[in-house]
Coordinates of C-alpha atoms and ligand atoms in Angstrom, one line a residue:
M1 CA -24.4 28.9 -0.2
P2 CA -25.1 26.1 2.3
E3 CA -23.7 26.5 5.8
P4 CA -20.1 25.3 6.2
I5 CA -19.0 22.4 8.4
R6 CA -17.8 23.9 11.7
K7 CA -16.9 20.8 13.8
I8 CA -15.5 17.4 12.9
I9 CA -15.1 14.4 15.2
I10 CA -12.6 11.7 14.3
A11 CA -13.4 8.5 16.2
G12 CA -10.3 6.4 16.6
G13 CA -6.6 7.2 16.9
G14 CA -4.8 4.5 15.0
T15 CA -2.9 5.2 11.9
A16 CA -6.2 6.1 10.1
G17 CA -7.3 8.5 12.8
W18 CA -4.1 10.5 12.9
I19 CA -3.5 10.5 9.2
T20 CA -7.0 11.8 8.6
A21 CA -6.6 14.4 11.3
A22 CA -3.3 15.6 9.8
A23 CA -4.8 15.8 6.3
L24 CA -8.0 17.7 7.4
R25 CA -6.0 20.1 9.6
A26 CA -3.7 20.9 6.7
G27 CA -6.5 21.3 4.2
L28 CA -9.3 23.0 6.0
A29 CA -9.7 26.5 7.3
K30 CA -8.4 27.2 10.8
E31 CA -11.9 27.9 12.1
V32 CA -13.0 24.3 11.6
D33 CA -12.7 22.6 15.0
I34 CA -11.2 19.0 14.8
L35 CA -11.6 16.7 17.8
L36 CA -10.1 13.2 17.8
I37 CA -11.5 10.7 20.4
E38 CA -9.6 7.5 21.1
S39 CA -9.5 5.1 23.9
E40 CA -6.0 4.0 25.2
D41 CA -7.8 0.9 26.6
I42 CA -8.6 -0.3 23.1
A43 CA -5.5 -1.3 21.3
T44 CA -4.7 -0.3 17.7
I45 CA -4.1 -3.1 15.2
G46 CA -0.4 -2.8 15.8
V47 CA 0.9 -3.9 12.4
G48 CA 1.3 -2.0 9.1
E49 CA 4.9 -1.4 8.3
A50 CA 5.2 -1.2 4.5
T51 CA 3.9 1.5 2.2
I52 CA 3.9 2.6 -1.5
P53 CA 5.4 5.8 -2.9
T54 CA 2.3 8.0 -2.6
I55 CA 3.0 8.3 1.1
R56 CA 5.7 10.9 0.1
V57 CA 3.1 13.0 -1.6
F58 CA 0.9 12.8 1.4
N59 CA 3.7 13.7 3.8
E60 CA 4.6 16.7 1.6
H61 CA 0.9 17.8 1.5
V62 CA 0.8 17.7 5.3
G63 CA 4.1 19.6 5.5
I64 CA 6.2 16.8 7.1
D65 CA 10.0 17.0 6.9
E66 CA 11.1 13.6 5.4
L67 CA 14.3 13.1 7.3
S68 CA 12.7 13.9 10.7
F69 CA 9.9 11.6 9.9
I70 CA 12.3 8.8 9.0
R71 CA 14.3 9.2 12.3
A72 CA 11.1 9.3 14.4
T73 CA 9.5 6.2 12.9
E74 CA 12.7 4.0 12.5
A75 CA 12.0 4.0 8.8
T76 CA 14.0 2.5 6.0
F77 CA 13.7 3.0 2.3
K78 CA 11.6 0.7 0.1
L79 CA 12.3 0.4 -3.6
G80 CA 9.7 -2.4 -4.1
I81 CA 8.9 -5.9 -3.2
E82 CA 10.9 -9.1 -3.9
F83 CA 8.6 -12.0 -4.5
V84 CA 10.1 -15.4 -3.8
G85 CA 8.4 -18.6 -4.9
W86 CA 5.4 -16.8 -6.4
G87 CA 4.0 -18.1 -9.7
Q88 CA 6.1 -21.2 -9.7
D89 CA 8.2 -22.9 -7.0
G90 CA 11.8 -21.6 -7.3
N91 CA 10.7 -18.4 -9.0
R92 CA 12.0 -15.0 -7.9
Y93 CA 11.1 -11.6 -9.2
F94 CA 10.9 -7.9 -8.2
H95 CA 8.0 -5.5 -8.2
P96 CA 9.9 -2.1 -8.5
F97 CA 8.5 1.3 -7.9
G98 CA 9.5 2.6 -11.3
D99 CA 9.5 1.7 -14.9
Y100 CA 11.5 -0.4 -17.2
G101 CA 13.2 2.5 -19.0
G102 CA 10.4 4.7 -20.2
T103 CA 9.5 5.0 -23.9
Y104 CA 11.7 5.1 -26.9
E105 CA 10.2 7.1 -29.9
G106 CA 6.8 6.5 -28.3
I107 CA 7.2 2.8 -27.8
A108 CA 7.1 1.3 -24.3
A109 CA 10.2 -0.4 -23.0
H110 CA 8.5 -3.7 -22.3
Q111 CA 7.3 -3.8 -26.0
I112 CA 10.9 -3.2 -27.2
W113 CA 12.1 -5.9 -24.8
R114 CA 9.5 -8.3 -26.2
R115 CA 10.5 -7.7 -29.8
L116 CA 14.2 -8.3 -28.9
N117 CA 13.3 -11.3 -26.8
L118 CA 11.3 -12.9 -29.6
A119 CA 14.3 -12.3 -31.9
G120 CA 16.5 -14.3 -29.4
D121 CA 17.8 -11.7 -27.0
E122 CA 17.7 -13.4 -23.5
T123 CA 18.4 -10.3 -21.4
P124 CA 15.9 -10.3 -18.6
L125 CA 13.3 -7.5 -18.5
E126 CA 14.5 -6.6 -15.0
A127 CA 17.9 -5.5 -16.4
Y128 CA 16.1 -2.3 -17.6
S129 CA 14.6 -1.4 -14.3
I130 CA 16.9 0.9 -12.3
G131 CA 14.7 0.4 -9.2
T132 CA 15.2 -3.4 -9.3
Q133 CA 18.9 -3.2 -9.9
L134 CA 19.4 -0.7 -7.1
A135 CA 17.4 -2.9 -4.8
Y136 CA 19.4 -6.0 -5.6
A137 CA 22.6 -4.1 -5.2
G138 CA 21.4 -3.1 -1.7
R139 CA 21.9 0.6 -2.6
F140 CA 19.8 3.7 -2.2
F141 CA 19.8 7.3 -3.3
P142 CA 16.8 9.5 -4.0
P143 CA 15.8 9.7 -7.6
N144 CA 16.6 12.8 -9.7
P145 CA 13.4 14.8 -10.7
D146 CA 14.9 15.7 -14.1
P147 CA 13.4 13.3 -16.6
R148 CA 16.6 13.3 -18.7
S149 CA 18.6 11.8 -15.8
P150 CA 19.2 8.0 -15.7
M151 CA 18.3 8.4 -12.0
H152 CA 14.8 9.5 -12.8
D153 CA 13.0 6.3 -13.6
Y154 CA 12.3 5.0 -10.1
S155 CA 10.5 6.0 -6.9
Y156 CA 10.6 4.9 -3.3
A157 CA 8.4 4.4 -0.3
F158 CA 9.2 3.5 3.4
H159 CA 9.1 0.7 5.8
F160 CA 8.3 2.1 9.3
D161 CA 6.8 1.4 12.6
A162 CA 3.2 2.4 12.1
G163 CA 2.6 3.0 15.8
L164 CA 5.5 5.5 15.8
Y165 CA 4.1 7.1 12.6
A166 CA 0.7 7.6 14.4
R167 CA 2.5 9.1 17.4
F168 CA 4.5 11.4 15.1
L169 CA 1.4 12.6 13.4
R170 CA -0.4 13.1 16.7
Q171 CA 2.4 15.5 17.8
V172 CA 2.1 17.4 14.5
C173 CA -1.7 17.5 14.7
E174 CA -1.8 18.7 18.4
Q175 CA 0.8 21.4 17.6
R176 CA -1.6 22.6 14.9
G177 CA -4.6 22.7 17.1
V178 CA -6.3 19.3 16.8
R179 CA -7.9 18.5 20.1
R180 CA -7.8 14.9 21.6
I181 CA -9.9 13.1 24.2
N182 CA -8.9 9.8 25.7
A183 CA -12.2 8.0 26.4
R184 CA -14.2 5.1 25.1
I185 CA -17.1 5.9 22.9
A186 CA -20.0 4.2 24.6
D187 CA -22.9 5.3 22.4
V188 CA -23.5 6.8 18.9
N189 CA -26.6 9.0 19.1
L190 CA -28.7 9.4 15.9
R191 CA -31.0 12.2 15.1
A192 CA -34.6 11.0 15.2
E193 CA -35.7 13.0 12.1
D194 CA -33.2 11.7 9.5
G195 CA -30.9 9.1 11.2
Y196 CA -27.8 11.3 10.8
I197 CA -25.3 11.1 13.7
D198 CA -25.9 13.8 16.2
S199 CA -23.3 13.1 18.9
L200 CA -21.2 10.5 20.7
T201 CA -21.6 9.6 24.4
L202 CA -18.3 8.8 26.1
D203 CA -17.7 6.4 29.0
D204 CA -16.8 9.3 31.3
G205 CA -20.4 10.7 30.8
R206 CA -19.5 13.5 28.4
T207 CA -21.4 13.9 25.1
E208 CA -19.6 15.4 22.0
A209 CA -21.6 16.7 19.1
A210 CA -20.3 17.6 15.6
D211 CA -21.4 18.2 12.0
L212 CA -19.3 15.6 10.4
F213 CA -18.1 12.3 11.9
I214 CA -15.1 10.3 10.6
D215 CA -15.1 6.6 11.6
C216 CA -11.6 5.4 12.2
T217 CA -12.4 2.8 14.8
G218 CA -10.8 0.0 12.9
F219 CA -12.4 -3.4 12.1
R220 CA -15.2 -2.5 14.6
A221 CA -16.6 0.2 12.3
L222 CA -18.5 1.6 15.3
L223 CA -20.1 4.5 13.4
L224 CA -20.6 3.4 9.8
G225 CA -21.1 -0.3 10.4
E226 CA -22.7 -0.6 13.8
A227 CA -24.6 2.6 14.2
L228 CA -25.6 3.4 10.6
G229 CA -25.9 -0.3 9.6
V230 CA -23.8 -0.1 6.3
P231 CA -23.3 -3.8 5.4
F232 CA -19.9 -5.5 4.7
I233 CA -19.3 -6.9 1.2
D234 CA -17.3 -10.1 1.7
W235 CA -14.5 -10.8 -0.9
S236 CA -13.0 -13.9 0.7
G237 CA -14.1 -15.8 -2.3
F238 CA -11.5 -13.9 -4.3
L239 CA -8.9 -13.4 -1.6
P240 CA -9.0 -16.4 0.8
V241 CA -6.3 -15.5 3.2
D242 CA -7.9 -14.4 6.5
R243 CA -5.3 -14.6 9.3
A244 CA -1.7 -13.6 10.1
W245 CA 0.9 -14.3 12.7
A246 CA 3.2 -11.4 13.2
V247 CA 6.5 -11.3 15.1
P248 CA 9.3 -8.7 15.2
T249 CA 12.9 -10.0 15.3
Q250 CA 16.3 -8.6 16.1
K251 CA 18.2 -7.1 13.2
P252 CA 20.0 -10.0 11.5
A253 CA 23.7 -10.4 12.2
S254 CA 24.7 -9.4 8.7
P255 CA 24.7 -5.6 8.5
H256 CA 23.0 -5.7 5.1
L257 CA 19.7 -3.7 5.3
T258 CA 17.6 -4.6 2.3
P259 CA 15.9 -1.6 0.7
F260 CA 12.9 -3.7 -0.1
T261 CA 10.2 -5.9 1.4
R262 CA 10.4 -9.6 0.8
S263 CA 7.3 -11.7 0.3
T264 CA 7.9 -15.5 0.2
A265 CA 5.0 -17.8 -0.9
R266 CA 4.2 -20.6 1.5
E267 CA 2.0 -23.6 1.2
A268 CA -1.2 -21.8 2.4
G269 CA -0.2 -18.2 2.1
W270 CA 2.9 -16.0 2.2
Q271 CA 5.5 -14.6 4.6
W272 CA 6.6 -11.0 4.9
R273 CA 10.0 -9.6 5.9
I274 CA 10.3 -5.9 6.5
P275 CA 13.6 -4.4 7.7
L276 CA 13.3 -1.3 9.9
Q277 CA 16.2 0.6 11.5
H278 CA 15.8 -1.0 14.9
R279 CA 14.3 -4.4 14.1
T280 CA 12.8 -6.6 11.4
G281 CA 9.0 -7.1 11.0
N282 CA 7.9 -10.6 10.0
G283 CA 4.6 -12.2 9.5
H284 CA 2.8 -15.2 7.9
V285 CA -0.4 -14.4 6.2
F286 CA -2.5 -17.6 5.6
A287 CA -5.8 -19.0 4.7
S288 CA -7.4 -20.8 7.7
A289 CA -9.4 -23.0 5.3
Y290 CA -6.0 -24.5 4.1
T291 CA -3.9 -24.8 7.2
S292 CA -4.1 -24.7 11.0
D293 CA -3.0 -21.8 13.2
Q294 CA -0.3 -24.0 14.8
D295 CA 1.1 -25.1 11.4
A296 CA 1.1 -21.5 10.2
L297 CA 2.9 -20.4 13.3
D298 CA 5.5 -23.2 12.9
T299 CA 6.1 -22.2 9.3
L300 CA 6.8 -18.6 10.4
M301 CA 9.1 -19.5 13.3
Q302 CA 11.1 -21.9 11.3
N303 CA 11.8 -19.3 8.6
L304 CA 13.1 -16.3 10.6
D305 CA 16.6 -15.0 10.1
A306 CA 17.1 -13.7 13.7
A307 CA 15.8 -14.1 17.2
P308 CA 12.2 -13.0 18.0
L309 CA 11.8 -9.9 20.2
K310 CA 8.2 -10.7 21.4
D311 CA 5.7 -13.5 21.4
P312 CA 4.0 -13.9 18.0
M313 CA 0.6 -12.2 17.7
L314 CA -2.4 -13.7 15.8
L315 CA -4.6 -11.4 13.7
R316 CA -7.9 -12.3 12.1
F317 CA -9.4 -10.4 9.3
K318 CA -11.9 -10.8 6.4
T319 CA -11.2 -9.3 3.0
G320 CA -13.8 -7.0 1.6
H321 CA -15.3 -3.6 2.2
R322 CA -18.3 -1.7 3.5
K323 CA -21.0 -1.2 0.8
V324 CA -20.5 2.5 0.9
F325 CA -17.7 4.6 2.5
W326 CA -19.7 7.7 3.2
E327 CA -23.3 7.5 4.6
K328 CA -25.3 10.5 5.8
N329 CA -22.8 12.7 7.8
C330 CA -20.3 9.9 8.4
V331 CA -17.2 9.0 6.4
A332 CA -15.2 5.9 7.2
V333 CA -11.4 5.8 6.8
G334 CA -9.0 2.9 7.4
L335 CA -9.9 -0.6 8.5
S336 CA -13.5 0.6 9.3
T337 CA -14.0 0.7 5.4
G338 CA -12.7 -2.8 5.0
F339 CA -9.4 -4.5 4.3
L340 CA -7.5 -6.1 1.4
E341 CA -4.8 -8.4 2.6
P342 CA -1.4 -6.7 3.1
L343 CA 0.4 -8.3 0.1
E344 CA 1.0 -5.0 -1.7
S345 CA 1.0 -2.7 1.3
T346 CA -2.1 -0.8 0.2
S347 CA -3.9 -0.1 3.4
I348 CA -2.1 3.1 4.5
N349 CA -2.4 4.3 0.9
F350 CA -6.2 3.7 1.0
I351 CA -6.3 5.8 4.2
Q352 CA -4.3 8.7 2.7
N353 CA -6.3 8.6 -0.6
S354 CA -9.5 8.6 1.4
A355 CA -8.5 11.6 3.5
I356 CA -7.3 13.6 0.4
R357 CA -10.4 12.6 -1.6
L358 CA -12.6 13.8 1.3
L359 CA -10.9 17.1 1.1
E360 CA -11.4 17.2 -2.7
L361 CA -15.2 16.6 -2.3
F362 CA -15.6 18.2 1.1
P363 CA -19.2 18.8 1.9
A364 CA -21.1 21.6 3.6
K365 CA -23.8 21.0 6.2
D366 CA -26.3 20.1 3.5
F367 CA -24.2 16.9 2.7
D368 CA -24.9 17.2 -1.0
P369 CA -25.7 13.6 -2.2
Y370 CA -23.7 14.2 -5.5
L371 CA -20.5 14.8 -3.5
R372 CA -21.2 11.7 -1.4
D373 CA -22.0 9.5 -4.3
E374 CA -18.9 10.6 -6.3
Y375 CA -16.8 9.9 -3.2
N376 CA -18.3 6.5 -2.9
L377 CA -17.8 5.7 -6.6
R378 CA -14.1 6.7 -6.5
N379 CA -13.4 4.7 -3.4
Q380 CA -15.2 1.7 -4.9
A381 CA -13.2 1.9 -8.1
S382 CA -9.9 2.0 -6.0
Y383 CA -11.0 -1.0 -4.0
D384 CA -12.0 -3.0 -7.1
Y385 CA -8.8 -2.3 -9.0
V386 CA -6.5 -3.0 -6.1
R387 CA -8.4 -6.2 -5.3
D388 CA -7.8 -7.3 -9.0
F389 CA -4.1 -6.4 -8.8
I390 CA -3.8 -8.6 -5.7
I391 CA -5.8 -11.4 -7.2
A392 CA -3.4 -11.4 -10.2
H393 CA -0.6 -12.5 -7.8
Y394 CA -2.6 -15.6 -6.8
C395 CA -4.4 -16.6 -9.9
L396 CA -1.3 -16.6 -12.2
N397 CA 0.4 -19.6 -10.7
D398 CA 1.5 -23.1 -11.5
K399 CA 2.3 -24.3 -8.0
P400 CA 1.4 -27.4 -6.0
G401 CA -0.8 -27.1 -2.9
A402 CA -4.5 -26.9 -2.5
L403 CA -4.6 -23.1 -2.0
W404 CA -2.6 -22.4 -5.1
R405 CA -4.5 -24.9 -7.3
D406 CA -7.8 -23.4 -6.2
C407 CA -6.5 -19.9 -7.0
A408 CA -5.3 -20.9 -10.4
H409 CA -8.8 -22.1 -11.2
M410 CA -10.8 -19.4 -9.6
S411 CA -13.4 -17.4 -11.5
L412 CA -12.0 -14.0 -12.0
P413 CA -13.7 -10.5 -11.9
D414 CA -14.5 -9.5 -15.5
D415 CA -12.3 -6.5 -15.6
L416 CA -9.2 -8.5 -14.5
Q417 CA -10.0 -11.2 -17.1
W418 CA -10.1 -8.4 -19.7
K419 CA -6.8 -6.9 -18.5
L420 CA -5.1 -10.3 -18.6
E421 CA -6.3 -11.0 -22.2
L422 CA -5.0 -7.7 -23.4
Y423 CA -1.6 -8.4 -21.9
K424 CA -1.4 -12.0 -23.2
R425 CA -2.3 -10.9 -26.7
R426 CA -0.1 -7.9 -27.3
G427 CA 1.5 -6.8 -24.0
E428 CA -1.1 -4.1 -23.7
V429 CA -1.4 -2.9 -20.1
L430 CA -4.7 -1.4 -19.0
V431 CA -4.6 0.9 -16.0
R432 CA -7.9 2.4 -14.9
K433 CA -8.4 5.8 -13.2
F434 CA -8.3 5.6 -9.4
D435 CA -6.2 2.4 -9.5
H436 CA -3.3 2.7 -6.9
F437 CA -0.8 1.1 -9.3
H438 CA 0.7 2.3 -12.5
E439 CA 1.7 0.4 -15.7
P440 CA 5.1 -0.9 -14.5
S441 CA 3.6 -2.5 -11.4
W442 CA 1.1 -4.5 -13.5
I443 CA 3.9 -5.4 -15.9
S444 CA 6.1 -6.6 -13.1
I445 CA 3.4 -8.9 -11.8
Y446 CA 2.3 -10.3 -15.2
H447 CA 5.9 -10.8 -16.2
G448 CA 7.1 -12.1 -12.9
H449 CA 4.5 -14.8 -12.8
G450 CA 5.6 -16.0 -16.3
L451 CA 3.0 -14.4 -18.6
R452 CA 4.5 -13.5 -22.0
A453 CA 2.7 -11.6 -24.6
A454 CA 2.1 -13.6 -27.8
A455 CA 3.0 -10.5 -29.9
Y456 CA 4.5 -7.0 -29.4
D457 CA 3.3 -3.6 -30.4
P458 CA 3.8 -3.4 -34.2
L459 CA 5.0 0.2 -33.9
A460 CA 8.3 -1.3 -32.6
D461 CA 8.9 -2.6 -36.1
R462 CA 9.3 1.0 -37.2
I463 CA 12.8 0.9 -35.8
P464 CA 15.5 -1.5 -37.1
L465 CA 16.3 -4.3 -34.7
E466 CA 20.0 -3.4 -34.4
A467 CA 19.1 0.2 -33.4
L468 CA 16.7 -1.1 -30.7
S469 CA 19.4 -3.6 -29.5
E470 CA 22.0 -0.8 -29.3
T471 CA 19.6 1.5 -27.4
M472 CA 18.8 -1.1 -24.8
R473 CA 22.5 -2.1 -24.4
K474 CA 23.3 1.5 -23.6
R475 CA 20.4 1.6 -21.1
R476 CA 21.9 -1.4 -19.3
E477 CA 25.3 0.1 -19.2
Q478 CA 24.0 3.4 -17.9
I479 CA 22.2 1.7 -15.1
A480 CA 25.3 -0.3 -14.1
Q481 CA 27.5 2.8 -14.2
V482 CA 25.0 4.9 -12.1
I483 CA 24.5 2.1 -9.5
A484 CA 28.1 1.6 -8.9
K485 CA 28.5 5.2 -7.7
L486 CA 25.6 5.1 -5.2
P487 CA 25.8 4.4 -1.4
R488 CA 24.7 1.3 0.2
H489 CA 21.2 1.6 1.8
E490 CA 22.5 1.5 5.4
D491 CA 25.3 4.0 4.7
F492 CA 22.7 6.4 3.2
I493 CA 20.6 6.0 6.4
R494 CA 23.6 6.4 8.7
Q495 CA 24.7 9.6 6.9
H496 CA 21.3 11.3 6.5
C497 CA 18.6 10.0 8.8
A498 CA 19.7 7.5 11.4
S499 CA 17.4 7.0 14.4
E500 CA 18.9 6.9 17.8
A501 CA 18.7 3.1 17.9
F502 CA 20.4 2.8 14.5
A503 CA 23.2 5.2 15.4
I504 CA 23.9 3.4 18.7
A505 CA 23.9 0.0 16.9
Ligands
FAD1 P1 -6.8 0.5 14.3 O1 -5.4 0.5 14.3 O2 -7.5 -0.7 14.8 O3 -7.3 1.7 15.2 C1 -8.6 1.9 15.7 C2 -8.7 3.0 16.7 O4 -10.0 3.2 17.1 C3 -7.8 2.8 18.0 O5 -7.2 4.1 18.3 C4 -8.9 2.5 19.1 O6 -8.5 2.9 20.4 C5 -10.1 3.3 18.6 N1 -11.3 2.8 19.0 C6 -12.0 1.7 18.6 N2 -13.1 1.5 19.3 C7 -13.2 2.6 20.1 C8 -14.2 3.1 21.0 N3 -15.3 2.4 21.3 N4 -13.9 4.3 21.7 C9 -12.8 5.0 21.4 N5 -11.9 4.6 20.5 C10 -12.1 3.4 19.9 N6 -1.1 -1.6 6.0 C11 -0.2 -1.1 5.2 O7 -0.3 0.0 4.6 N7 1.0 -1.8 5.1 C12 1.2 -3.0 5.7 O8 2.3 -3.5 5.6 C13 0.2 -3.5 6.4 N8 0.3 -4.7 7.0 C14 -0.7 -5.3 7.7 C15 -0.7 -6.6 8.1 C16 -1.8 -7.2 8.7 C17 -1.7 -8.6 9.2 C18 -3.0 -6.4 8.9 C19 -4.1 -7.1 9.6 C20 -3.0 -5.1 8.5 C21 -1.9 -4.6 7.9 N9 -2.0 -3.3 7.4 C22 -1.0 -2.8 6.6 C23 -3.2 -2.4 7.6 C24 -2.9 -1.4 8.7 O9 -2.5 -2.0 9.9 C25 -4.1 -0.5 9.0 O10 -4.6 0.0 7.8 C26 -3.7 0.7 9.8 O11 -3.0 0.4 10.9 C27 -4.9 1.5 10.1 O12 -5.7 1.0 11.1 P2 -6.9 1.8 11.7 O13 -6.4 3.1 12.3 O14 -8.0 1.9 10.7 O15 -7.4 0.9 12.9

């Protein structure tokens, strides 16, 4: 047996650093020493408010009580994303966390829908998504884990203050024995014989050595990028947005707290709106090749629904990733691995997946190259599939404006082209292993952007049209009945998990 890892240093204390610390502390033996080094003089990125449902699995893995977490992070519930003006001007659709009614005698709901639709039934597909209907009704209640329940077919994530989430996790980690040093990492010292990281020199003169180093230093990628020289693969040819203005606003005058993120397409990008308990997060993500910083800022400020709480902040980024995610005795997690723009809120999910994946393939001191390569392959697959999912939002459009026209004519990755062809021909939805998104998510984007399958699954012909029609009518009725009984989102929060600020308001 190779010697086990005894000491880990996590460099960086943003969301990535503390998520990784929490995951490793929960997963590894108590004897493994975990030290996190962060510099309070180097700010964290300061944005990152929306998530996808796997965050619940992560929180559970770490042993976090959901309601305490919601109160501590000013969180609200997220049933999905409303897309406004995407695909075509005037278009509006919803990407729900949940399906369109499961299968009926082995046939997918969207295939049944297409058969009825081609026969003249004009009921929208969204009518069969309980997640979408709940969101549009402004209501929320946790789903029922029993698959026979009509309340089963949806899921939820959170909107929260990422800074407060990091603080919350820090508390959890320190209670569980993670040590923390507040200092700037001045030097990364490599071993002469093999180029592995030996230690970090801090600006207070201390030197800290470890067996395994986790790079959570954000876009700087101080360890993996700067010290080990792992190059960055630039994907801005696929995803041209590269800047964002972000500004928090007061809660709008209307008490209606939407249980979803809104993403509104703009001329050279898109605008987010994320409601939290104490404020609303807003931002305009844009491509600097297609608009100026000032015009992008004006677009954001003219489209807010309440007064700003701070001056807007400009963030610059490049879409892409480091060529490998684990090199020698260093694993990168978070923005140090790269970034795909925030359209589908995938960054925190990447962090949580990376941390859990590292535990699954956790090395010993020999740093077995098979474990390392497998880790890199899985992370690469996730990056590729999520990139393609986001590209689909851009390339499927029929909108005016230079950015949108260029995206509609861009050359696509082969795997995405393949997926689109399968859907166009027969509504077939291909989901690869290590993708972050399931079948209904892909359907919602294809469908929302106006793609319609030329044909449906012929197995749907097995069942008489009237029987399918009746089944689907009952589903709609059931959804309407269930939703009418559920509380409004803000009432659910008030009753179960109001933060101090929300309770006072
Ligand atoms: P950072 O927050 O940059 O943290 C880096 C840490 O490293 C800090 O603690 C810093 O002090 C430390 N550090 C750096 N250098 C040194 C040094 N020399 N010595 C000591 N310490 C050092 N994600 C989502 O999931 N959902 C979203 O809705 C979302 N929206 C986003 C919107 C925008 C515009 C952008 C740009 C990102 C968004 N993200 C979102 C991504 C999200 O913000 C990040 O994934 C997340 O915050 C993790 O950041 P990080 O911890 O990797 O890096």
